[in-house]
Each structure stands twice: as structure tokens, then as C-alpha cells.
């Protein structure tokens, strides 16, 4: 599970603290900001497009 630190909502500051600091070690594999998450998605899309282009060129 990935925790997006600037996209977490809670009713109380204590609940936000619990989500970030208490639950993180037990169930979170990564903590990212929204910007970093979007960058990661964009990089994956770029790599996949490049791979598809390379495979298409090899088949031609």
C-alpha cells in the first residue's frame, strides 16, 4: 500500500498522525506526495510507450 501524505484526510489531527505514523510501519510500503506519485505514473507510461515502439519496430 502507498500512503499519499498530502492527500490524506482525517477528522482530527490525532487521526492524521495515527494514519501517518502509527499505521505506516505495519501496512505501508511507500510514503509519497501527490506530485511524486504522478511523476511515477508518468514515468511508467513513458517506459511502456517506448517499449511498445521498440517492439513494433522489431516486428516490422
Tab-separated table of C-alpha atoms in Angstrom, residues 14-57:
chain	number	residue	atom	x	y	z
A	14	UNK	CA	-4.635	12.918	16.036
A	15	UNK	CA	-6.268	10.700	13.442
A	16	UNK	CA	-3.988	12.052	10.735
A	17	UNK	CA	-0.998	11.372	12.978
A	18	UNK	CA	-2.247	7.821	13.514
A	19	UNK	CA	-2.649	7.259	9.783
A	20	UNK	CA	0.860	8.521	9.008
A	21	UNK	CA	2.944	7.493	11.985
A	22	UNK	CA	1.208	4.534	13.605
A	23	UNK	CA	-0.150	2.616	10.615
A	24	UNK	CA	2.754	3.322	8.263
A	25	UNK	CA	5.160	0.716	9.648
A	26	UNK	CA	2.573	-2.072	9.625
A	27	UNK	CA	0.834	-1.661	6.281
A	28	UNK	CA	2.586	0.919	4.105
A	29	UNK	CA	5.323	0.116	1.620
A	30	UNK	CA	5.905	3.707	0.500
A	31	UNK	CA	5.013	7.253	1.508
A	32	UNK	CA	4.786	9.678	-1.394
A	33	UNK	CA	3.448	13.121	-2.120
A	34	UNK	CA	0.869	13.566	-4.857
A	35	UNK	CA	3.497	15.135	-7.129
A	36	UNK	CA	5.848	12.176	-6.718
A	37	UNK	CA	3.041	9.685	-7.327
A	38	UNK	CA	2.051	11.449	-10.562
A	39	UNK	CA	5.716	11.556	-11.646
A	40	UNK	CA	5.927	7.803	-11.086
A	41	UNK	CA	2.809	7.147	-13.152
A	42	UNK	CA	4.092	9.378	-15.946
A	43	UNK	CA	7.446	7.576	-15.970
A	44	UNK	CA	5.708	4.194	-16.255
A	45	UNK	CA	3.575	5.400	-19.151
A	46	UNK	CA	6.666	6.774	-20.920
A	47	UNK	CA	8.570	3.487	-20.458
A	48	UNK	CA	5.651	1.408	-21.693
A	49	UNK	CA	5.203	3.584	-24.777
A	50	UNK	CA	8.909	3.333	-25.549
A	51	UNK	CA	8.805	-0.458	-25.147
A	52	UNK	CA	5.764	-0.761	-27.428
A	53	UNK	CA	7.502	1.423	-30.013
A	54	UNK	CA	10.650	-0.713	-29.853
A	55	UNK	CA	8.693	-3.960	-30.156
A	56	UNK	CA	6.727	-2.601	-33.095
A	57	UNK	CA	9.940	-1.566	-34.844
